Amino acid sequence: MRRGSPIRSTLITLLMLSPGLASFFGLFFYPMLVTIVRSLRPEGQQVGWTLQHYITFLREPRAREVIILTFVLSIASTLCSMLLSLPLCLVLRQKLRGHRFFRLTMLIPRVVPGLIGALGLLLLFGSRGWVNLFLMQVVPFINEPVRINYTVPGLILFYTWLYFPFTSVTTLSTLESLDPAIEEAASVSGANRWQVLRHVVIPLIMPGILAGSVLTFMAAFGAFSIPLVAGGNYRPLAVEIYRQIDFTPARWSAACARAMIMAALQVGFLTVYMRVLRRPVA
Amino acid sequence: MPGLRLENLSKRFGKTVAVDSLDLEIRDGEIMTLLGPSGCGKTTTLRCIAGLLTPDEGEIYLGDERVTDLPPERRGVGLVFQNYALWPHMTVYDNLAFGLQLRRVARAEIQRRVSEALAMVRLSGFEERYPRQLSGGQQQRVALARALVIEPKLLLLDEPLSNLDAQLREEMRFEIRELQKNLGITSVYVTHDQAEALVLSDRIAILHEGRLVQVGSPAEIYNRPGNRFVAGFIGLTSFVEGTIVRQDAAKGYVVVRTRDGLELCARSDVLQTGQEVTVAIRPEHIELYPEEPAVRPAETNFLSGRVLRGAYLGDVVDYRIQVGEWILRAHAGTGAILKPDQEVFLTIAPDRITLIAV
């Protein structure tokens, strides 16, 4: 058999890389560049450079609030998703009857468009929603509807609903990749169920869950449809950016500057997070 | 007092019967091997003993205590897994200390017992290593130490050597055997490797399709297999079928005739004329002669056949020889190698032939 010449194989490699490279430059690098340039232009102009949009936003007293709110919502919902998925996945992995059904159900929040999910949640948790009707009927102290919609805890609840599948899928796969003998060895050694969980299972799946939670955090940080529909006065960064475009005339440069700040925060947070994760697990 | 007693133990998975009314007694301080092909129920039995599976029927007694319903953490047994199952996030020290910490043993005592256990498996000084930093053999020795450090009443080993390379495996057999004898700990060893079973066991229990087929010392099992399955499973065996046509009660010999007229003399005190039997012959018990010997040894079976093929094994040549309608396997020295189609003469001592009643 004739081996391909080095030039030929290089050509083939380039050819195979080209779709990836094209989409990287066309769909990521170019829009990124446009956003950066735009954020540095005076509003509505194609020439000149200015840091005005960054300074204005960061000087606004609301800026800190918006950034803190964005972090609170995304971190809290990531934590809630982790706390929720661990017990659920521990049950699901035992492959009890109907576990397939629950595995599918778990993914519903990702299948339903966020906007429709948000509307549904608003109806469910509203003052005349089923949740409040139920609470008022059953819990003795609750005589009037609990305000859930348009509050921070309510938003965290909605976020958790939407982003929970990211965490539960990675948690389940991490759990299922765990060798059953590892746990059996612990229980033979004298550990009861709780001790096996605490000393063996959780330490071993934690790196996997934390790595998976990056995905949840990223998605929650950029959440748009849920806070837009269900956020009320609470506007995280993504909604804040959108609002700049909603003005007439649209403030594109201001929006781009905010987008750059959001990206920088996200990258910064991730860098720190990944560095912490990569520390050798003791 | 028995070390361990299984009474009428049964375990089913759906419609599959993995263990079928197993009765077995393991003496105190004895190492017994559960031997059988994969799917024979040996691992299921071991897991029932450890408490990792609950039997559908039957009882398990550890010493005098009935442990059938106890969860694994309350049985106080040590278990060594095939794939070591060390806890990867703990150091060797922590792996060993874990069981003791759960038992609320004092810190100083833990340190003493861990270093003792590590010395026992010749791994002193490895305390701070993580399992991934150890070789397979070292990991398995840590697993052994971890099982022993809690001073269990019973040591269970589930194919502990099958992930190791051949040389290490052979070494470890003796090491496990020696350790078990020194500690005098009642042990159950599961394997599908007959050589391993023969080397390390006080007694071997042969399992087949969930049932106990034969229990005995390695020599008994090898020399007096109770049925065709055991004979075929342990060592190499050729089988010939026939009927007992004569017997010499005084000398304890019987003569078996096959349907193609071959006659074989074998020792048996119990079988009667007319009994149909399977004749089991081991390859090392057949002597081969390329030419007809001038003097036939008295009271021995003398046969002639044709070499079908030979496989050179290094120390011996493994021949398949057609005798009448039967094919016998014979091992001969590598001095003069026989060629296919060559005529060959065989002698088999009657004492070396095993008869199995059909």
PDB file of N, CA and C in Angstrom, chain A residues 175-214:
ATOM      1  N   LEU A 175     -22.171   8.925  39.656  1.00  0.00           N
ATOM      2  CA  LEU A 175     -22.554   7.889  40.612  1.00  0.00           C
ATOM      3  C   LEU A 175     -22.516   6.510  39.968  1.00  0.00           C
ATOM      4  N   GLU A 176     -22.998   6.455  38.724  1.00  0.00           N
ATOM      5  CA  GLU A 176     -23.082   5.152  38.085  1.00  0.00           C
ATOM      6  C   GLU A 176     -21.726   4.649  37.609  1.00  0.00           C
ATOM      7  N   SER A 177     -20.765   5.568  37.496  1.00  0.00           N
ATOM      8  CA  SER A 177     -19.435   5.101  37.102  1.00  0.00           C
ATOM      9  C   SER A 177     -18.639   4.610  38.311  1.00  0.00           C
ATOM     10  N   LEU A 178     -19.210   4.779  39.488  1.00  0.00           N
ATOM     11  CA  LEU A 178     -18.527   4.339  40.708  1.00  0.00           C
ATOM     12  C   LEU A 178     -18.606   2.811  40.800  1.00  0.00           C
ATOM     13  N   ASP A 179     -17.467   2.175  41.070  1.00  0.00           N
ATOM     14  CA  ASP A 179     -17.426   0.717  41.166  1.00  0.00           C
ATOM     15  C   ASP A 179     -18.176   0.263  42.423  1.00  0.00           C
ATOM     16  N   PRO A 180     -19.224  -0.559  42.262  1.00  0.00           N
ATOM     17  CA  PRO A 180     -20.008  -0.988  43.429  1.00  0.00           C
ATOM     18  C   PRO A 180     -19.142  -1.661  44.497  1.00  0.00           C
ATOM     19  N   ALA A 181     -18.082  -2.319  44.078  1.00  0.00           N
ATOM     20  CA  ALA A 181     -17.218  -3.013  45.042  1.00  0.00           C
ATOM     21  C   ALA A 181     -16.611  -2.042  46.056  1.00  0.00           C
ATOM     22  N   ILE A 182     -16.379  -0.800  45.620  1.00  0.00           N
ATOM     23  CA  ILE A 182     -15.802   0.206  46.515  1.00  0.00           C
ATOM     24  C   ILE A 182     -16.723   0.435  47.713  1.00  0.00           C
ATOM     25  N   GLU A 183     -18.021   0.490  47.433  1.00  0.00           N
ATOM     26  CA  GLU A 183     -18.980   0.692  48.516  1.00  0.00           C
ATOM     27  C   GLU A 183     -19.161  -0.588  49.330  1.00  0.00           C
ATOM     28  N   GLU A 184     -19.175  -1.707  48.621  1.00  0.00           N
ATOM     29  CA  GLU A 184     -19.338  -2.977  49.328  1.00  0.00           C
ATOM     30  C   GLU A 184     -18.176  -3.197  50.295  1.00  0.00           C
ATOM     31  N   ALA A 185     -16.978  -2.836  49.844  1.00  0.00           N
ATOM     32  CA  ALA A 185     -15.807  -2.991  50.704  1.00  0.00           C
ATOM     33  C   ALA A 185     -16.005  -2.182  51.978  1.00  0.00           C
ATOM     34  N   ALA A 186     -16.586  -0.987  51.845  1.00  0.00           N
ATOM     35  CA  ALA A 186     -16.792  -0.147  53.022  1.00  0.00           C
ATOM     36  C   ALA A 186     -17.813  -0.772  53.955  1.00  0.00           C
ATOM     37  N   SER A 187     -18.904  -1.320  53.409  1.00  0.00           N
ATOM     38  CA  SER A 187     -19.911  -1.855  54.324  1.00  0.00           C
ATOM     39  C   SER A 187     -19.421  -3.145  54.970  1.00  0.00           C
ATOM     40  N   VAL A 188     -18.636  -3.940  54.246  1.00  0.00           N
ATOM     41  CA  VAL A 188     -18.057  -5.128  54.887  1.00  0.00           C
ATOM     42  C   VAL A 188     -17.089  -4.707  55.992  1.00  0.00           C
ATOM     43  N   SER A 189     -16.400  -3.588  55.775  1.00  0.00           N
ATOM     44  CA  SER A 189     -15.457  -3.114  56.787  1.00  0.00           C
ATOM     45  C   SER A 189     -16.156  -2.596  58.038  1.00  0.00           C
ATOM     46  N   GLY A 190     -17.455  -2.454  57.978  1.00  0.00           N
ATOM     47  CA  GLY A 190     -18.184  -2.058  59.182  1.00  0.00           C
ATOM     48  C   GLY A 190     -18.925  -0.740  59.075  1.00  0.00           C
ATOM     49  N   ALA A 191     -19.020  -0.176  57.865  1.00  0.00           N
ATOM     50  CA  ALA A 191     -19.704   1.102  57.715  1.00  0.00           C
ATOM     51  C   ALA A 191     -21.179   0.870  57.408  1.00  0.00           C
ATOM     52  N   ASN A 192     -22.053   1.589  58.109  1.00  0.00           N
ATOM     53  CA  ASN A 192     -23.469   1.489  57.764  1.00  0.00           C
ATOM     54  C   ASN A 192     -23.749   2.375  56.553  1.00  0.00           C
ATOM     55  N   ARG A 193     -24.983   2.360  56.060  1.00  0.00           N
ATOM     56  CA  ARG A 193     -25.312   3.065  54.827  1.00  0.00           C
ATOM     57  C   ARG A 193     -24.876   4.525  54.847  1.00  0.00           C
ATOM     58  N   TRP A 194     -25.180   5.174  55.961  1.00  0.00           N
ATOM     59  CA  TRP A 194     -24.866   6.591  56.081  1.00  0.00           C
ATOM     60  C   TRP A 194     -23.351   6.814  56.071  1.00  0.00           C
ATOM     61  N   GLN A 195     -22.625   5.919  56.777  1.00  0.00           N
ATOM     62  CA  GLN A 195     -21.163   6.069  56.827  1.00  0.00           C
ATOM     63  C   GLN A 195     -20.525   5.794  55.465  1.00  0.00           C
ATOM     64  N   VAL A 196     -21.102   4.826  54.728  1.00  0.00           N
ATOM     65  CA  VAL A 196     -20.593   4.562  53.376  1.00  0.00           C
ATOM     66  C   VAL A 196     -20.768   5.809  52.521  1.00  0.00           C
ATOM     67  N   LEU A 197     -21.936   6.419  52.634  1.00  0.00           N
ATOM     68  CA  LEU A 197     -22.236   7.608  51.852  1.00  0.00           C
ATOM     69  C   LEU A 197     -21.281   8.741  52.208  1.00  0.00           C
ATOM     70  N   ARG A 198     -21.116   8.924  53.511  1.00  0.00           N
ATOM     71  CA  ARG A 198     -20.361  10.076  53.973  1.00  0.00           C
ATOM     72  C   ARG A 198     -18.858   9.918  53.745  1.00  0.00           C
ATOM     73  N   HIS A 199     -18.326   8.730  53.992  1.00  0.00           N
ATOM     74  CA  HIS A 199     -16.873   8.569  53.939  1.00  0.00           C
ATOM     75  C   HIS A 199     -16.374   8.065  52.592  1.00  0.00           C
ATOM     76  N   VAL A 200     -17.239   7.430  51.823  1.00  0.00           N
ATOM     77  CA  VAL A 200     -16.769   6.843  50.561  1.00  0.00           C
ATOM     78  C   VAL A 200     -17.454   7.462  49.340  1.00  0.00           C
ATOM     79  N   VAL A 201     -18.782   7.405  49.301  1.00  0.00           N
ATOM     80  CA  VAL A 201     -19.472   7.828  48.074  1.00  0.00           C
ATOM     81  C   VAL A 201     -19.304   9.323  47.824  1.00  0.00           C
ATOM     82  N   ILE A 202     -19.645  10.140  48.809  1.00  0.00           N
ATOM     83  CA  ILE A 202     -19.613  11.591  48.586  1.00  0.00           C
ATOM     84  C   ILE A 202     -18.203  12.097  48.278  1.00  0.00           C
ATOM     85  N   PRO A 203     -17.179  11.701  49.065  1.00  0.00           N
ATOM     86  CA  PRO A 203     -15.843  12.175  48.684  1.00  0.00           C
ATOM     87  C   PRO A 203     -15.447  11.767  47.265  1.00  0.00           C
ATOM     88  N   LEU A 204     -15.905  10.597  46.821  1.00  0.00           N
ATOM     89  CA  LEU A 204     -15.484  10.117  45.505  1.00  0.00           C
ATOM     90  C   LEU A 204     -16.246  10.777  44.358  1.00  0.00           C
ATOM     91  N   ILE A 205     -17.528  11.132  44.594  1.00  0.00           N
ATOM     92  CA  ILE A 205     -18.270  11.713  43.473  1.00  0.00           C
ATOM     93  C   ILE A 205     -18.186  13.235  43.472  1.00  0.00           C
ATOM     94  N   MET A 206     -17.686  13.823  44.571  1.00  0.00           N
ATOM     95  CA  MET A 206     -17.647  15.288  44.672  1.00  0.00           C
ATOM     96  C   MET A 206     -16.921  15.946  43.498  1.00  0.00           C
ATOM     97  N   PRO A 207     -15.730  15.476  43.121  1.00  0.00           N
ATOM     98  CA  PRO A 207     -15.061  16.133  41.992  1.00  0.00           C
ATOM     99  C   PRO A 207     -15.929  16.118  40.740  1.00  0.00           C
ATOM    100  N   GLY A 208     -16.610  15.017  40.496  1.00  0.00           N
ATOM    101  CA  GLY A 208     -17.472  14.918  39.320  1.00  0.00           C
ATOM    102  C   GLY A 208     -18.644  15.871  39.411  1.00  0.00           C
ATOM    103  N   ILE A 209     -19.252  15.951  40.589  1.00  0.00           N
ATOM    104  CA  ILE A 209     -20.398  16.843  40.772  1.00  0.00           C
ATOM    105  C   ILE A 209     -19.971  18.301  40.616  1.00  0.00           C
ATOM    106  N   LEU A 210     -18.808  18.628  41.203  1.00  0.00           N
ATOM    107  CA  LEU A 210     -18.335  20.015  41.113  1.00  0.00           C
ATOM    108  C   LEU A 210     -18.014  20.384  39.669  1.00  0.00           C
ATOM    109  N   ALA A 211     -17.400  19.454  38.948  1.00  0.00           N
ATOM    110  CA  ALA A 211     -17.094  19.729  37.552  1.00  0.00           C
ATOM    111  C   ALA A 211     -18.398  19.911  36.774  1.00  0.00           C
ATOM    112  N   GLY A 212     -19.385  19.070  37.090  1.00  0.00           N
ATOM    113  CA  GLY A 212     -20.674  19.190  36.410  1.00  0.00           C
ATOM    114  C   GLY A 212     -21.379  20.482  36.776  1.00  0.00           C
ATOM    115  N   SER A 213     -21.146  20.952  38.006  1.00  0.00           N
ATOM    116  CA  SER A 213     -21.846  22.155  38.454  1.00  0.00           C
ATOM    117  C   SER A 213     -21.372  23.392  37.707  1.00  0.00           C
ATOM    118  N   VAL A 214     -20.182  23.325  37.096  1.00  0.00           N
ATOM    119  CA  VAL A 214     -19.698  24.448  36.292  1.00  0.00           C
ATOM    120  C   VAL A 214     -20.711  24.758  35.196  1.00  0.00           C
TER     121      VAL A 214
END
